[in-house]
Coordinates of C-alpha atoms in Angstrom, one line a residue:
M533 CA 191.4 71.5 140.1
G534 CA 189.1 69.5 137.7
R535 CA 188.5 65.6 137.4
I536 CA 190.2 64.6 133.9
F537 CA 188.6 63.0 131.0
E538 CA 189.6 59.2 130.1
V539 CA 188.7 58.5 126.9
R540 CA 186.0 55.6 126.8
K541 CA 187.3 52.4 125.6
S542 CA 185.6 49.7 124.8
T543 CA 184.1 46.7 126.4
M544 CA 181.9 45.8 124.1
F545 CA 183.3 42.4 122.0
A546 CA 187.2 41.8 122.3
R547 CA 189.9 43.2 122.2
W548 CA 193.9 41.5 120.6
D549 CA 196.5 40.3 122.2
R550 CA 197.1 44.6 123.9
M551 CA 200.0 43.1 126.0
A552 CA 202.1 42.1 122.5
K553 CA 201.2 44.9 121.3
Q554 CA 202.1 47.9 124.1
F555 CA 205.4 46.0 124.1
T556 CA 206.0 46.0 120.2
R557 CA 205.2 49.7 120.8
I558 CA 207.7 50.4 123.7
G559 CA 210.6 48.9 122.1
K560 CA 209.7 51.0 119.0
D561 CA 209.9 53.8 121.3
I562 CA 213.1 52.1 122.9
A563 CA 215.3 52.2 119.5
I564 CA 213.8 55.9 119.1
A565 CA 215.1 57.3 122.4
V566 CA 218.1 55.2 122.2
K567 CA 219.3 56.4 118.0
N568 CA 218.2 60.2 119.7
G569 CA 220.1 59.5 123.2
G570 CA 222.2 56.7 123.5
G571 CA 222.1 54.0 125.4
D572 CA 222.4 55.3 128.9
P573 CA 219.1 55.9 130.4
D574 CA 221.5 58.7 133.1
N575 CA 221.5 60.3 130.5
N576 CA 219.0 60.1 128.3
P577 CA 215.4 61.2 129.9
A578 CA 213.4 59.9 126.8
L579 CA 215.2 56.1 127.4
R580 CA 214.0 56.8 131.0
R581 CA 210.3 56.8 130.5
C582 CA 210.0 53.8 128.0
L583 CA 211.7 52.0 130.7
Q584 CA 209.4 53.4 133.0
N585 CA 205.9 52.6 130.5
A586 CA 208.0 49.3 130.3
R587 CA 207.4 48.3 133.7
G588 CA 204.3 49.5 133.9
V589 CA 203.0 47.9 131.4
N590 CA 205.3 44.0 133.0
M591 CA 207.8 44.6 129.8
P592 CA 210.1 41.4 130.9
K593 CA 213.1 43.1 132.0
D594 CA 215.0 40.7 129.4
R595 CA 213.5 41.7 126.6
V596 CA 213.5 45.2 127.4
E597 CA 217.4 45.1 128.1
A598 CA 217.6 42.7 123.9
A599 CA 215.7 45.9 122.4
I600 CA 218.2 48.5 124.0
K601 CA 221.4 46.4 123.4
R602 CA 220.0 45.9 119.4
A603 CA 219.9 50.2 119.2
V604 CA 222.9 50.6 120.9
E605 CA 224.2 47.6 118.5
G606 CA 223.1 49.1 115.9
K607 CA 221.7 45.3 115.2
D608 CA 218.8 46.9 114.4
K609 CA 219.1 48.7 111.0
T610 CA 215.4 50.5 111.2
N611 CA 214.6 54.2 110.7
Y612 CA 211.5 54.7 112.4
E613 CA 209.7 57.8 111.1
E614 CA 206.9 59.5 113.7
V615 CA 203.8 60.3 111.4
V616 CA 200.4 61.5 112.1
Y617 CA 197.2 60.6 110.8
E618 CA 193.4 62.1 111.1
G619 CA 190.1 61.4 109.7
Y620 CA 186.7 60.2 110.4
A621 CA 185.4 57.3 111.5
P622 CA 180.7 57.2 110.9
H623 CA 178.9 59.6 112.6
G624 CA 181.5 62.1 112.4
V625 CA 182.9 61.5 114.6
A626 CA 186.8 63.0 114.6
V627 CA 189.9 60.1 114.6
M628 CA 193.8 60.9 115.2
V629 CA 196.1 58.0 114.8
D630 CA 199.3 58.4 116.2
T631 CA 202.5 55.7 113.9
T632 CA 205.9 54.7 114.3
T633 CA 207.2 53.5 110.5
D634 CA 209.9 52.5 108.3
N635 CA 207.8 53.3 105.3
T636 CA 205.0 55.8 105.5
T637 CA 204.1 54.8 102.1
R638 CA 202.7 51.1 103.3
T639 CA 201.5 53.0 106.2
V640 CA 199.3 55.4 104.7
A641 CA 198.1 52.8 102.8
N642 CA 196.7 50.8 105.2
V643 CA 196.1 54.0 107.9
R644 CA 193.6 55.5 104.4
M645 CA 191.7 50.7 104.3
H646 CA 191.6 50.7 108.1
F647 CA 189.3 53.8 107.2
N648 CA 187.8 52.8 104.0
K649 CA 186.6 49.8 105.1
G650 CA 185.6 50.6 109.2
G651 CA 183.3 53.2 107.0
G652 CA 185.7 56.5 108.0
S653 CA 187.3 58.3 105.3
L654 CA 190.9 59.9 105.8
G655 CA 191.7 62.8 106.0
N656 CA 194.1 65.7 105.2
S657 CA 196.7 66.1 107.9
G658 CA 194.9 69.7 110.4
S659 CA 191.2 67.7 108.7
V660 CA 191.0 67.4 112.8
G661 CA 193.9 67.6 115.0
F662 CA 192.1 71.3 116.0
M663 CA 189.6 69.7 117.8
F664 CA 192.6 68.0 120.1
N665 CA 194.9 69.1 122.5
R666 CA 198.1 66.9 122.9
L667 CA 198.2 67.0 126.5
G668 CA 201.9 65.4 128.6
V669 CA 199.7 62.6 130.8
F670 CA 201.7 61.1 133.6
K671 CA 200.6 57.9 135.6
V672 CA 201.5 57.9 139.7
K673 CA 200.9 55.3 142.0
N674 CA 199.2 57.1 144.9
E675 CA 200.9 55.9 147.6
G676 CA 199.5 58.6 150.9
L677 CA 200.2 61.6 148.0
N678 CA 197.0 64.2 148.6
L679 CA 195.9 66.0 145.6
E680 CA 195.5 69.0 146.7
D681 CA 198.8 69.2 148.7
P682 CA 200.4 72.3 147.8
E683 CA 203.6 70.4 148.6
L684 CA 203.3 68.8 145.5
E685 CA 204.8 72.5 143.3
L686 CA 203.7 70.8 140.1
I687 CA 202.2 74.0 138.8
D688 CA 205.2 75.6 138.7
F689 CA 206.2 73.0 136.4
G690 CA 203.6 73.0 133.8
L691 CA 200.9 71.2 135.7
E692 CA 197.8 71.7 134.6
E693 CA 195.0 69.0 135.9
I694 CA 195.2 66.2 138.6
G695 CA 192.9 63.8 139.1
E696 CA 192.6 59.6 139.9
D697 CA 191.5 57.4 137.4
S698 CA 189.6 54.4 138.2
E699 CA 192.4 52.3 140.2
G700 CA 193.1 54.9 142.3
N701 CA 196.2 56.2 140.3
I702 CA 197.0 59.7 140.6
I703 CA 196.8 61.2 137.3
L704 CA 199.1 64.2 135.7
R705 CA 198.4 66.3 133.3
T706 CA 200.7 69.2 131.9
T707 CA 201.2 71.2 128.7
F708 CA 202.9 69.8 125.5
T709 CA 205.5 72.0 126.4
E710 CA 206.1 71.2 129.6
F711 CA 206.6 67.6 129.5
G712 CA 209.8 67.9 129.8
N713 CA 210.5 69.8 132.7
M714 CA 207.4 67.9 134.7
A715 CA 209.3 64.3 134.4
K716 CA 212.0 66.1 134.8
A717 CA 210.6 67.7 138.6
L718 CA 208.8 64.5 139.4
E719 CA 212.3 63.1 139.1
E720 CA 214.0 65.4 141.0
K721 CA 211.3 64.5 143.4
G722 CA 211.7 61.0 144.1
I723 CA 208.7 60.1 142.3
T724 CA 208.4 57.4 140.2
P725 CA 205.4 57.5 137.3
I726 CA 203.8 53.9 136.4
S727 CA 203.1 55.8 132.7
S728 CA 204.1 59.3 130.9
E729 CA 202.9 59.7 128.0
L730 CA 201.8 62.5 125.5
Q731 CA 197.9 62.0 124.9
R732 CA 196.2 64.3 122.1
I733 CA 192.2 64.1 124.2
P734 CA 189.6 66.6 122.5
L735 CA 188.2 69.8 123.0
N736 CA 184.9 68.5 122.7
T737 CA 183.1 65.3 122.7
V738 CA 180.6 63.1 120.7
E739 CA 177.5 61.3 122.0
L740 CA 176.9 58.9 119.9
N741 CA 173.9 55.4 120.2
E742 CA 174.8 52.2 121.3
E743 CA 174.7 50.1 117.9
Q744 CA 176.1 54.0 116.1
A745 CA 179.2 54.0 118.9
K746 CA 180.2 49.8 117.8
E747 CA 180.8 50.6 114.7
V748 CA 183.5 52.7 116.0
F749 CA 184.7 51.1 118.0
E750 CA 184.8 49.1 115.3
L751 CA 186.8 50.8 112.7
I752 CA 189.7 51.6 116.6
D753 CA 190.2 48.2 116.9
R754 CA 190.9 47.4 113.2
L755 CA 193.2 50.9 113.2
E756 CA 195.1 49.9 116.8
Q757 CA 195.5 46.0 115.0
D758 CA 198.1 47.2 113.0
D759 CA 201.6 47.2 113.9
D760 CA 202.7 50.5 112.7
V761 CA 200.0 52.1 115.0
Q762 CA 200.9 52.9 118.1
Q763 CA 198.1 55.1 120.0
V764 CA 195.1 56.2 118.5
F765 CA 192.4 58.3 119.8
H766 CA 188.7 59.8 119.0
N767 CA 186.2 62.5 120.6
M768 CA 183.7 60.4 120.6
K769 CA 182.3 60.7 124.5

């Protein structure tokens, strides 16, 4: 199968504290998972995925347990809503912003401000969504697994593509509708992913020069620093 396309991240300038952002993001995911399926990971697949992702970014165990406890005991009264925003960065680059918020009025105002100050524009729902395909992406340690090994039998569970990342980990990609089936299949085979999440993969990409790309990265950086923003996807090559 083909190599997996990975959206290029900025290496041109210093980024803010990614680890703190990842912990906050996972904390929100835990709150949503517990609210929808309870605090027992054995009976809550979504919570199990949160725990996998927490381990993947080395989130402290006590912080994970505290997040679960708050959600189970109802101490966290925050009602989170997942909202997607779409727009354009400079030079016609399409951008999709996944947020988790307890105040959509605040979030949309902030996202619009980030787009405007970054030289882009916030669009309507559906304005760029058709340019992306939403897929499930699982990162698995390469511990003797053969990428072409038919014994994995993962095609029957929605496997679309398999490849390796820059660190040698195996990346499994599946359709959005088969995300749950793939997670279950890996679990049954005793394969624990480093991370598992839904991503928005561009169908076509835009190539820019270095100066233009820097402008786009500056907008993406602004968006990623917002507390309500979970992930930002774009179609810049």
